[in-house]
Coordinates of C-alpha atoms in Angstrom, one line a residue:
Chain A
X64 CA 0.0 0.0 0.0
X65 CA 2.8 2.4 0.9
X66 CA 4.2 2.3 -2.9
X67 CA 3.8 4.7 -5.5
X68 CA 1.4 7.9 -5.6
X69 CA -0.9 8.1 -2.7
X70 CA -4.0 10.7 -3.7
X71 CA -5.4 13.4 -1.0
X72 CA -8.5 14.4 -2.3
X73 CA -10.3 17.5 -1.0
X74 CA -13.2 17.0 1.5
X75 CA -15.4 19.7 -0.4
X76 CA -18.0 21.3 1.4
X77 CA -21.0 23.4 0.1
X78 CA -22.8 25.9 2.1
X79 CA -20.2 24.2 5.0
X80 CA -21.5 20.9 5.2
X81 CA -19.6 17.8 4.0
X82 CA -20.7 17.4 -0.1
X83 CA -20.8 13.6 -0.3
X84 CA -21.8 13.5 -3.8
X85 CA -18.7 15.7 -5.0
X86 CA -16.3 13.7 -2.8
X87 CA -17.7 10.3 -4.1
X88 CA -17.0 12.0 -7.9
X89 CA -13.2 13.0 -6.8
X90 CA -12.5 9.4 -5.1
X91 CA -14.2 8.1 -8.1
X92 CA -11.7 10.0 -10.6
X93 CA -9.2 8.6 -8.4
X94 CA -9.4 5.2 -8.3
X95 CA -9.8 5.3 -12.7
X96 CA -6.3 7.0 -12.8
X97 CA -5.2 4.1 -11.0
X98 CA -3.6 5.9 -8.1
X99 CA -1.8 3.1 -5.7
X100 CA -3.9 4.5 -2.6
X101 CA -6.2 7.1 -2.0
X102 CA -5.2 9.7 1.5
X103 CA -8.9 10.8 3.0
X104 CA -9.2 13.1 5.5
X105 CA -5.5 14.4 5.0
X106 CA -4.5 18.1 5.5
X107 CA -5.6 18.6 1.7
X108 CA -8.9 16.7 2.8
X109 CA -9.4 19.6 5.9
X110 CA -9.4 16.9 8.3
X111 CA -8.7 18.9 11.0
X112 CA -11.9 21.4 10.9
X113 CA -14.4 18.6 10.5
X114 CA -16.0 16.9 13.6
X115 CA -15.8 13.2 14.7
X116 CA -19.1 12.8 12.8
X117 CA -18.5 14.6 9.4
X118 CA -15.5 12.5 9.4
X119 CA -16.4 9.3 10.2
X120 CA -19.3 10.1 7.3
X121 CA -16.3 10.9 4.8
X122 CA -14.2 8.1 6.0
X123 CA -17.3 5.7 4.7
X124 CA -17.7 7.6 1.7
X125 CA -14.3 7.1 1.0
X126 CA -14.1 3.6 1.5
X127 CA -17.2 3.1 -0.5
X128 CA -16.2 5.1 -3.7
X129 CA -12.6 3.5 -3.5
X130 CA -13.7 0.1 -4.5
X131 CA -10.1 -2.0 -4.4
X132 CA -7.9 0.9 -4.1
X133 CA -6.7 0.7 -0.4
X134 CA -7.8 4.3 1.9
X135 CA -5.6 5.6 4.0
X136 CA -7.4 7.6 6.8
X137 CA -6.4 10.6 8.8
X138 CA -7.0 10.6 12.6
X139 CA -5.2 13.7 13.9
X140 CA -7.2 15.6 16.5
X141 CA -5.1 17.5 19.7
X142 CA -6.8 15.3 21.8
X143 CA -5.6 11.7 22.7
X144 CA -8.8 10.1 23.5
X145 CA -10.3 12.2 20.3
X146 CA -7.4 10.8 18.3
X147 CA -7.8 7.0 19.7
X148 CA -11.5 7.3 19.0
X149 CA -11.2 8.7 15.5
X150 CA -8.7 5.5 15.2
X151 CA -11.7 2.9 15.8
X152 CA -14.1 4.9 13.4
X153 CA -11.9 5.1 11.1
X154 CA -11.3 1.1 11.4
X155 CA -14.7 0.4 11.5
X156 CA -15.6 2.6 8.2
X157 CA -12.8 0.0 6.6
X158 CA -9.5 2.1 6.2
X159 CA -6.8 0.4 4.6
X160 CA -4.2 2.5 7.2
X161 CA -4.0 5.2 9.2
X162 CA -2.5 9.1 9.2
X163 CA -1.4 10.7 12.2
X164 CA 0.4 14.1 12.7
X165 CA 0.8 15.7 15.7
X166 CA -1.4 18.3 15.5
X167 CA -0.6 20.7 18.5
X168 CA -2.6 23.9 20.3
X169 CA 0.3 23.7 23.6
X170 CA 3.6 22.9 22.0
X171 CA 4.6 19.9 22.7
X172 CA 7.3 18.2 23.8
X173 CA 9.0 15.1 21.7
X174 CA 8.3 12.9 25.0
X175 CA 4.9 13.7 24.6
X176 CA 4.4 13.3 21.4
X177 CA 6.0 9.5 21.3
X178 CA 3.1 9.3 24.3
X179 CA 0.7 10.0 21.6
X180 CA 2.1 7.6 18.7
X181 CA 2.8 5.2 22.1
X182 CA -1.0 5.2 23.0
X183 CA -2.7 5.1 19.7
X184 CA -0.7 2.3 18.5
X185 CA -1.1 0.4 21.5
X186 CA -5.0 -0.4 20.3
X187 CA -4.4 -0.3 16.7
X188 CA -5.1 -3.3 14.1
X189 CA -4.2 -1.5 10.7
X190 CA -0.6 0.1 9.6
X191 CA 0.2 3.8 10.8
X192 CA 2.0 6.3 8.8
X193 CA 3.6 9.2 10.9
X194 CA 2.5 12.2 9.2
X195 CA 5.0 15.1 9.7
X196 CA 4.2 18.9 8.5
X197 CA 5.6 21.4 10.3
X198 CA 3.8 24.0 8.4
X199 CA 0.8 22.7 10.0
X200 CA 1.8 21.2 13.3
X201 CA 4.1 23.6 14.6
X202 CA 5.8 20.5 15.7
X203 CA 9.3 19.5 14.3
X204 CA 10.5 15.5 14.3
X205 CA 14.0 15.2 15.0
X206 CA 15.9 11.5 13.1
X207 CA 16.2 10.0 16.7
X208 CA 11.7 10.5 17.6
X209 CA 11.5 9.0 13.9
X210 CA 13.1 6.3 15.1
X211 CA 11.7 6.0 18.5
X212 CA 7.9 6.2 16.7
X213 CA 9.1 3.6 13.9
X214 CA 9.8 1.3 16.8
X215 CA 6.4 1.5 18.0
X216 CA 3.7 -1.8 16.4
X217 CA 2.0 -0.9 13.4
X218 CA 4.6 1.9 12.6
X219 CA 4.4 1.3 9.2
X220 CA 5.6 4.8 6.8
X221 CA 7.0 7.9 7.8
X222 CA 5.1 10.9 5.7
X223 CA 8.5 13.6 5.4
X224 CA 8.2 17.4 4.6
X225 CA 9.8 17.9 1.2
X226 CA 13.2 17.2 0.6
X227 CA 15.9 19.6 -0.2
X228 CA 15.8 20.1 -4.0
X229 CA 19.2 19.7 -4.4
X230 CA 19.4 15.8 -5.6
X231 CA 22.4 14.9 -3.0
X232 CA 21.4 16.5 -0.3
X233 CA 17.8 14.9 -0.7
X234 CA 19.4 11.6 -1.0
X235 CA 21.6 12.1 2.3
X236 CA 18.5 13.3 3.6
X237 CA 16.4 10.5 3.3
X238 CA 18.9 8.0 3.6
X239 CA 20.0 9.1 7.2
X240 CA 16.3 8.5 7.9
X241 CA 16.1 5.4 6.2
X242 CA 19.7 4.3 9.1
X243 CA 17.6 5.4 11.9
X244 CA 14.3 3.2 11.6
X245 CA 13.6 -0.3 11.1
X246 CA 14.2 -1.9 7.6
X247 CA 10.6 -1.9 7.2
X248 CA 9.6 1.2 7.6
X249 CA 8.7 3.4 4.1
X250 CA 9.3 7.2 3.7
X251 CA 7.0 8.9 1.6
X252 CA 7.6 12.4 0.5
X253 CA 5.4 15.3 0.2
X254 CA 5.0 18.7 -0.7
X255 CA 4.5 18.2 -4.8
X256 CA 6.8 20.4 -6.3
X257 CA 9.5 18.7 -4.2
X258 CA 8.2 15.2 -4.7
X259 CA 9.9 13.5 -7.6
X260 CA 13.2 14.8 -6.2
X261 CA 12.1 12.8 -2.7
X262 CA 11.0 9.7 -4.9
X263 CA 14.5 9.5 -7.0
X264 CA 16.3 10.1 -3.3
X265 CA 15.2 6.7 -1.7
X266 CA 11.3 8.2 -0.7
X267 CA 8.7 4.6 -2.0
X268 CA 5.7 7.1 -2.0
X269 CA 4.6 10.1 -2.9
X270 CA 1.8 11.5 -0.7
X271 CA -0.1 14.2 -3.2
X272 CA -1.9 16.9 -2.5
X273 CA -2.5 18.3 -6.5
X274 CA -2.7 14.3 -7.5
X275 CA -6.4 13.9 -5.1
X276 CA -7.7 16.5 -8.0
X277 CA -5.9 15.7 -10.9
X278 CA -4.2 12.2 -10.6
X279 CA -3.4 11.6 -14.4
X280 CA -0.6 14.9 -14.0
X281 CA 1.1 13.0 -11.3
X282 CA 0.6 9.4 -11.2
X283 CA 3.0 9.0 -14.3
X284 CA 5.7 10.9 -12.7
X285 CA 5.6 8.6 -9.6
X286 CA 5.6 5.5 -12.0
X287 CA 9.0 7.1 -13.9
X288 CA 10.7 7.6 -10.8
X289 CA 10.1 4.3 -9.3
X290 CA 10.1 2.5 -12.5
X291 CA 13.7 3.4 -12.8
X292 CA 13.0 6.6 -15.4
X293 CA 13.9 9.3 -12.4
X294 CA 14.9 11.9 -16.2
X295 CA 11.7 11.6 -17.2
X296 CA 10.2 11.8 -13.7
X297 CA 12.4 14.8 -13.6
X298 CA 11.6 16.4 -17.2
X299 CA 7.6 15.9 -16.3
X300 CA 7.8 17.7 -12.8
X301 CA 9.9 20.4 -14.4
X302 CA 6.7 20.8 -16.3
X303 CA 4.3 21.6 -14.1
X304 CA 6.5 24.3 -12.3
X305 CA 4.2 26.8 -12.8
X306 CA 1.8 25.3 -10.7
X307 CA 4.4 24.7 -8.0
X308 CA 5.6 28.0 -8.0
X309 CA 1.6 28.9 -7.5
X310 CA 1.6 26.2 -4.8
X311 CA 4.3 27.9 -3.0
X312 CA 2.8 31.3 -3.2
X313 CA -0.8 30.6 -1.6
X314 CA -0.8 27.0 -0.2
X315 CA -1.4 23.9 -2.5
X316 CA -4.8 23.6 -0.5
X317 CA -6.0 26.8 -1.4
X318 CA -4.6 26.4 -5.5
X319 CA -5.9 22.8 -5.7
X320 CA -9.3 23.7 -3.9
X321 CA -9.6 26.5 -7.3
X322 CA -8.1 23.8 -10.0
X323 CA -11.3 21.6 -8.5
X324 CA -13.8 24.4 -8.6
X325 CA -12.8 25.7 -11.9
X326 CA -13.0 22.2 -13.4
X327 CA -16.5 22.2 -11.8
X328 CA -15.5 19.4 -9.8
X329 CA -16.4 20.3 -6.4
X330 CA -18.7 23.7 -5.1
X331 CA -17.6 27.4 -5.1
X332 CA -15.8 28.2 -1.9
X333 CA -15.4 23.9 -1.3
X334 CA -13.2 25.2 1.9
X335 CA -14.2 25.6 5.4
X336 CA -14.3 28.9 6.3
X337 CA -12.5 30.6 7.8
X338 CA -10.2 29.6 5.2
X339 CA -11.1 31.3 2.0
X340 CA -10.6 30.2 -1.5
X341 CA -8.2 32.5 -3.8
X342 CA -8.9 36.0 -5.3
X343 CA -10.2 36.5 -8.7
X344 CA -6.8 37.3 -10.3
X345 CA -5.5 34.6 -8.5
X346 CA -8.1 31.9 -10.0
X347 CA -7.5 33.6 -13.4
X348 CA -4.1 32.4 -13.2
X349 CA -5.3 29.3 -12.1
X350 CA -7.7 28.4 -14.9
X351 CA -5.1 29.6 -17.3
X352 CA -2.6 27.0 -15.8
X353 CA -5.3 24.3 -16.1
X354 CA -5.5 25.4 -20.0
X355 CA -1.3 25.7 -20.3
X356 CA -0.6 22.2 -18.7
X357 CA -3.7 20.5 -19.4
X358 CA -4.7 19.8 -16.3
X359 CA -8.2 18.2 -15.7
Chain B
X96 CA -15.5 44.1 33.0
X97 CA -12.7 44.5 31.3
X98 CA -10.6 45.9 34.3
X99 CA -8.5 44.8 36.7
X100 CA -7.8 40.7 37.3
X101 CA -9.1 38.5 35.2
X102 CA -8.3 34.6 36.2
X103 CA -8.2 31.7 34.1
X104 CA -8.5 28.8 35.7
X105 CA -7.7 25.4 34.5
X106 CA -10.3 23.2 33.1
X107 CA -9.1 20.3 35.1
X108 CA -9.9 16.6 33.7
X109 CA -9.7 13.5 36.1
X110 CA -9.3 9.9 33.5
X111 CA -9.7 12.3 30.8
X112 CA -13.1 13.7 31.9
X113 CA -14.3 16.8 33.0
X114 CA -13.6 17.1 36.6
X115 CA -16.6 19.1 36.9
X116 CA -16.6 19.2 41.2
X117 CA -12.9 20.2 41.6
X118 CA -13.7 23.1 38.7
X119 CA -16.2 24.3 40.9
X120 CA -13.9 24.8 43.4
X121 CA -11.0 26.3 41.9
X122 CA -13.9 29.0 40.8
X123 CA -15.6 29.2 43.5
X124 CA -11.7 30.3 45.1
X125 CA -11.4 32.7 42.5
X126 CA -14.5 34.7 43.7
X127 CA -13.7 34.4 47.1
X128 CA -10.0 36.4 46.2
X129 CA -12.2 39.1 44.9
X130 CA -11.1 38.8 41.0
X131 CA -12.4 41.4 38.6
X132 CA -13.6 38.7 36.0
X133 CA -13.1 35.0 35.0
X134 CA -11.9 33.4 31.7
X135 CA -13.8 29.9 31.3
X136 CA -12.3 27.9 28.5
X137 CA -9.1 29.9 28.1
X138 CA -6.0 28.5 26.6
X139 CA -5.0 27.8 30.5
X140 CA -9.0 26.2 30.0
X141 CA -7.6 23.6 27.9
X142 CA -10.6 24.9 25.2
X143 CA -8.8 23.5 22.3
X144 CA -8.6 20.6 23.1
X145 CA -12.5 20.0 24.5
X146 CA -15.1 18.9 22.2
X147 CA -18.7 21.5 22.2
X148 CA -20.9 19.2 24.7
X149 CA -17.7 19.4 27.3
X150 CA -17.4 23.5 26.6
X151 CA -21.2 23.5 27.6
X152 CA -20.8 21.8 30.4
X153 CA -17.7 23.9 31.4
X154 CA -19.3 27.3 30.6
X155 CA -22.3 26.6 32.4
X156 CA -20.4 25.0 35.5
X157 CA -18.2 28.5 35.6
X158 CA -21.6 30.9 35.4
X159 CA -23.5 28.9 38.2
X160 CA -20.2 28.7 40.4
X161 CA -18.9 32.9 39.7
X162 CA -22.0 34.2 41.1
X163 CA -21.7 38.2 40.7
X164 CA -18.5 38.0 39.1
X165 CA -18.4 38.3 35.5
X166 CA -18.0 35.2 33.1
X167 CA -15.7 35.2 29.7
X168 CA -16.0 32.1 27.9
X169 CA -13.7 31.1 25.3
X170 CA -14.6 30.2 22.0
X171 CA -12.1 29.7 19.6
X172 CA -12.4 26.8 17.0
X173 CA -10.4 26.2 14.2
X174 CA -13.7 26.5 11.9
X175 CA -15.8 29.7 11.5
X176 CA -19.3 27.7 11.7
X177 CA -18.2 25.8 15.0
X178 CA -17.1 29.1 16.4
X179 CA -20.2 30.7 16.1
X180 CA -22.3 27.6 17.3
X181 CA -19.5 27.6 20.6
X182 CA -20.6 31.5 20.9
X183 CA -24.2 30.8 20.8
X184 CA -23.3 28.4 23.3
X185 CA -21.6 30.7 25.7
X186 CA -24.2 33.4 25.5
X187 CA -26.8 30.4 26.2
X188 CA -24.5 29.6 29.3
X189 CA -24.7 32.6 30.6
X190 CA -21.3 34.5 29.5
X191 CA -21.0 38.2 30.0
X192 CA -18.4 38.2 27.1
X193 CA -16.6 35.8 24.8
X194 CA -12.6 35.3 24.2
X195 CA -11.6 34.2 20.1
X196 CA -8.2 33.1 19.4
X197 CA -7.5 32.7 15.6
X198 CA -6.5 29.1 16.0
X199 CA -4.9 27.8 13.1
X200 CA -4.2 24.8 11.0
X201 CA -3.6 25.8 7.5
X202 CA -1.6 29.1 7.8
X203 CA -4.6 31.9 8.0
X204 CA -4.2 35.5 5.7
X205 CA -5.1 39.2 7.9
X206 CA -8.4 38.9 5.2
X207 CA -8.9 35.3 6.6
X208 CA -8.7 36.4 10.1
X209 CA -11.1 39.5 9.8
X210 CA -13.6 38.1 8.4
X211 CA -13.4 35.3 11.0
X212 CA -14.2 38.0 13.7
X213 CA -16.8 39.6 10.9
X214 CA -18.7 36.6 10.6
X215 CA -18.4 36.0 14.6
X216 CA -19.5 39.3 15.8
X217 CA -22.3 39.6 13.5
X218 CA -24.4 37.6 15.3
X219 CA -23.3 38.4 18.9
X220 CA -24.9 40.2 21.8
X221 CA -22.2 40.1 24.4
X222 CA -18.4 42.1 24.3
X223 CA -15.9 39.9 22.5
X224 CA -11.7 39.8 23.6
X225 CA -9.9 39.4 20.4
X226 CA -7.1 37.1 21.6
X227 CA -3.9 37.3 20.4
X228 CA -1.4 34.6 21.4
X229 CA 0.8 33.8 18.6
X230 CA 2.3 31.0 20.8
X231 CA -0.6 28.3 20.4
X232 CA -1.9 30.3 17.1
X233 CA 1.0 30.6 14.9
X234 CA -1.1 34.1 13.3
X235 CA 0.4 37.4 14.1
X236 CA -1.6 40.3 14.3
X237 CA -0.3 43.8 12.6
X238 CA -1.6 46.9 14.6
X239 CA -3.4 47.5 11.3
X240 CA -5.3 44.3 11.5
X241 CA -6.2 45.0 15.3
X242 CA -7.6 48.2 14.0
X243 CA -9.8 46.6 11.5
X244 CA -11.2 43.9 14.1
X245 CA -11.2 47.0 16.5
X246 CA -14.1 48.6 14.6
X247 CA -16.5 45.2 14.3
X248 CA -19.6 45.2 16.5
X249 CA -19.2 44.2 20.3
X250 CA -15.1 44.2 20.0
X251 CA -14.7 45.3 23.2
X252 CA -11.0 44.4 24.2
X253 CA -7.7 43.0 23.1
X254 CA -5.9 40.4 24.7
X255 CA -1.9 41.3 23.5
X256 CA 0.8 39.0 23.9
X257 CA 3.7 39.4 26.9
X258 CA 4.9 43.7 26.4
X259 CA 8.7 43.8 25.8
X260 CA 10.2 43.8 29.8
X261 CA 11.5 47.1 29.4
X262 CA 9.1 50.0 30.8
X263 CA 10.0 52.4 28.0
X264 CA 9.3 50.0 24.9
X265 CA 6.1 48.7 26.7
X266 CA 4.8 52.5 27.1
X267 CA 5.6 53.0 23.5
X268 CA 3.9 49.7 22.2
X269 CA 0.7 49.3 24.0
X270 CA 0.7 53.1 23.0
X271 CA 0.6 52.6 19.8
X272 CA -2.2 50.1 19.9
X273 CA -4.0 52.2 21.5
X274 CA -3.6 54.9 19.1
X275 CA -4.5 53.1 16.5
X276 CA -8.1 51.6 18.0
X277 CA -11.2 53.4 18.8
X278 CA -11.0 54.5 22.4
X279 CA -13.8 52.1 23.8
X280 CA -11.5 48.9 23.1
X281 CA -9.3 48.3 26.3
X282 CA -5.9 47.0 25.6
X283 CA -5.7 43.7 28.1
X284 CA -2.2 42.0 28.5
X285 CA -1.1 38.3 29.8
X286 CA 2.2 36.1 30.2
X287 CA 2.2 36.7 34.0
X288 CA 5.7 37.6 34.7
X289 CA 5.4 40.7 32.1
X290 CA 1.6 42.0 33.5
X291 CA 2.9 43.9 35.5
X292 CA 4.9 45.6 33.2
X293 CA 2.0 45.8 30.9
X294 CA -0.1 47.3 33.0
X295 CA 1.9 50.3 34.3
X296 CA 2.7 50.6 30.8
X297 CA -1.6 51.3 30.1
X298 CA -2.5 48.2 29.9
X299 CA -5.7 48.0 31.6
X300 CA -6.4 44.5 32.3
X301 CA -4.3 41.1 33.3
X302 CA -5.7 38.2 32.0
X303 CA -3.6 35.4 34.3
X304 CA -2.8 32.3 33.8
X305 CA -2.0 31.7 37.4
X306 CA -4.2 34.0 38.7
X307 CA -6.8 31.4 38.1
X308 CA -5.3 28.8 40.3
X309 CA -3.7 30.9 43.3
X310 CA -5.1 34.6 42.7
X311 CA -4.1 35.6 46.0
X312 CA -0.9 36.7 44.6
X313 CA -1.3 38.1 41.9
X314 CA -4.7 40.1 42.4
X315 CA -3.4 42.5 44.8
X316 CA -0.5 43.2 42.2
X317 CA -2.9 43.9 39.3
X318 CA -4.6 46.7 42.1
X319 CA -1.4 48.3 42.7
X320 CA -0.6 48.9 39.4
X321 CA -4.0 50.1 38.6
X322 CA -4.2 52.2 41.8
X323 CA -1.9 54.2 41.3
X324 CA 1.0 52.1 43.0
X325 CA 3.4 50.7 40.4
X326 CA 6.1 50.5 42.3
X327 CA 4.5 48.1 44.9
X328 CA 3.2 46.2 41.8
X329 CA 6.6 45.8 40.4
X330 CA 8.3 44.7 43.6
X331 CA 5.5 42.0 44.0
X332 CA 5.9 40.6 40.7
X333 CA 10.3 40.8 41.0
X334 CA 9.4 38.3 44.0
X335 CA 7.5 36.0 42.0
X336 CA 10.5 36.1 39.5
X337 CA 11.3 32.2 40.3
X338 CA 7.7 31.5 39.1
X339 CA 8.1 33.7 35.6
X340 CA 11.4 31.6 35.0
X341 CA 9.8 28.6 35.5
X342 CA 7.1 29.8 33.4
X343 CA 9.3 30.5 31.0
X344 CA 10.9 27.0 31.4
X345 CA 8.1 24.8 31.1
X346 CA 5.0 26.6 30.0
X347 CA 2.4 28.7 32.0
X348 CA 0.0 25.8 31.5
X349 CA 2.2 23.0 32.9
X350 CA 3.7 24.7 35.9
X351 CA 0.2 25.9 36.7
X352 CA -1.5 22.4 36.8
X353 CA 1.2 20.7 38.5
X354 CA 0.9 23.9 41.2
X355 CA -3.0 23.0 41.3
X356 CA -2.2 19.2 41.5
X357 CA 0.1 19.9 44.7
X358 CA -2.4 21.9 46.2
X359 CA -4.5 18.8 46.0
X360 CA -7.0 21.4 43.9
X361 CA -7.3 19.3 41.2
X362 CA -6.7 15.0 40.3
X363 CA -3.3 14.4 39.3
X364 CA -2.7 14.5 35.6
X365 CA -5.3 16.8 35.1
X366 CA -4.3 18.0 31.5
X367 CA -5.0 16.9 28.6
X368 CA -2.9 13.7 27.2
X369 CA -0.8 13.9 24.8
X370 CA 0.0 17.4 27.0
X371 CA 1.3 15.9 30.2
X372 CA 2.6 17.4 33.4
X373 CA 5.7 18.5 34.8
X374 CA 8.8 15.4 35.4
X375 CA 9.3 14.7 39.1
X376 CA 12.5 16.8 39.7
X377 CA 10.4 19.8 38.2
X378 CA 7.1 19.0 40.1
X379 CA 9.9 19.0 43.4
X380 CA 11.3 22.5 42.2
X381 CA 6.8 23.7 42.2
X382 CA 6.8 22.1 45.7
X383 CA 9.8 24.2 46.9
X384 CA 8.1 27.2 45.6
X385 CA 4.8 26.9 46.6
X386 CA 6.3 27.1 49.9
X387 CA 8.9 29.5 49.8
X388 CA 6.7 31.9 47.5
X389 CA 3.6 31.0 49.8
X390 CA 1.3 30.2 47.0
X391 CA -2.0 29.0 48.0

């Protein structure tokens, strides 16, 4: 499961409630392009503004549009018990795995966050990928929690920020990681723009935010670089740097959330306020991006 | 309302549940000291991390045990729409005004952030605290943005971060806020071991962290300072100066509950896991300073 290009679609809501019929569409899309798994409920899918409800609803859904394609589930909450409770939902609605980052309101300290990873394991019955963004989190892993986490059961991926861009120093990055935890433990990269440069460092997945909306730009790429092609992998990300530069300017959320509205995918405004879509002469630029590198 | 000491006491949890009789107690203390107002469900409140039945519960408990004295209830969320529910809430519960923090997961814009306190206030019929604590937030407010929120409906206060230590750049800062907000808005300050700084710098309310476990020492500081007395304010808060560097050490929040949990105020472990207390030797050094400091 932890192979390949791993798809985040959006959870879009209209008029702020969950839009089932829109996320069954997107997961549907998904599982055609024949993405190797399919991320619910990750950042990209807003996991952390919905309630236990909404997202034991979209976990279902999920599961149900994905047919054979495995769902991995997020379960961050700042809670624990919410976390360890979101776990057995997310179980019981069928997930595939599970996604936990540790989402913080205190900052907290690595000995507390192991105690998270510690206790949520401890009851677990499907593989856990450690999801680490900073950007989000406010918490930073050092190599040595990595390792501590990856000797915990069920520890199954590590989800890294991007990688350095430079190709040595994103190979020396991921390979110190891969001499701290056990053999069989996967790193998957994130953060698109950087993500074929993770996959030809050593990373076995690529975790996409962009590829949950538009899985035939990406899903290729992640074949080339695994598939021993890492030029072409290369030559095809260079491609789309336009849309990576755009990612880095406003948030891939906010830029993917527009791709998925102007392709009439989802609802206008699909994000959960208070996080607001982009301006108008920022979706301009978007839609003429979706006409320049033929994204749908 | 807005004047004076306001105390925020811990939301204390016993097995992970609302420890609804020792809250009432720690309250109930708080009146007794003679504080101007309480803060329900601050970030000392554990808010973020409670779910909206347990905020109910909590809000109400703190109305029925304050009696006379004014009730602020927290309701920061990290989604617009359960913001506004937690407000109706509060104002259900019997607040006098409501506290929002712009808590954060994706990285929120100044546009993002005001129209989180436009949607809020539109619908609100008590004062609201904008909160500003960049430490559990990760949003910085500009003095411009503070004027924008300043002029909403019902904005009736400003909770800033700790003022710089030194008297002078403290003057000149909460100055400056205060020029550039419409005169009804009262500038409020908190990080304990600066309040008093803040105040004699025009600050015109401390919202305290510890204040809400043992007000005692801290209340009588706050009336110096806002009598006319800074000097005796000062010399008060220079001998709680082992206290602030603990603070500063460990966390307001942390020191604070593992004071409350030597008290025998509240069930050990009383935060909210993954946040976990103090390590024995520090829990010895909050012994040694309860009694040399005579907190209680």
């Amino acid at each position: 499961m932890f192979t390949g290009l791993s798809a985040f679609p959006l959870t879009p809501l209209d008029d702020d409630r969950f839009d089932e019929r829109a996320y069954a569409r997107l997961v549907t899309r998904l599982v055609e392009a024949g993405v190797d798994s399919i991320g619910a409920l990750g950042s990209t899918g807003s996991y952390a503004y919905l309630d236990r409800r909404e997202r034991g609803r979209v976990a279902r859904a999920a599961v149900r549009s994905a047919g054979d394609t495995p769902v991995i589930v997020g379960i961050g909450a700042l809670r624990t018990s919410q976390v360890r409770a979101l776990a057995q939902d997310a179980q019981e609605a069928g997930a595939a795995g599970v996604l936990l980052a540790p989402m913080s309101y205190q900052a907290l300290t690595d000995d507390e966050v192991f105690g998270l990873y510690e206790d949520v394991t401890a009851d677990l019955s499907v593989p856990l990928v450690v999801y680490d963004n900073p950007g989000t989190t406010h918490f930073t892993f050092s190599t040595e929690l990595y390792a501590r986490i990856a000797g915990l059961p069920n520890v199954a991926a590590i989800k890294i920020p991007p990688v350095p861009l430079d190709p040595d120093a994103a190979r020396e990055h991921v390979a110190a990681i891969h001499r701290a935890v056990p053999e069989h433990v996967r790193i998957g990269v994130s953060g698109d723009g950087a993500a074929v440069t993770g996959l030809n460092a050593g990373g076995r997945v690529w975790f996409s935010t962009v590829g949950g909306t538009v899985p035939g730009i990406v899903t290729p790429l992640a074949r080339a670089a695994l598939d021993g092609d890492p030029a072409v992998a290369v030559a095809g990300s260079k491609r789309l740097r336009p849309l990576w530069d755009l990612f880095a300017a406003h948030g891939s959320l906010r830029v993917t959330a527009a791709i998925a509205e102007h392709l009439g995918l989802v609802a206008p405004h699909c994000l959960p306020r208070p996080v607001q879509g982009l301006a108008a002469a920022q979706r301009q630029r978007v839609a003429r991006l979706v006409e320049e590198l033929h994204l749908a």
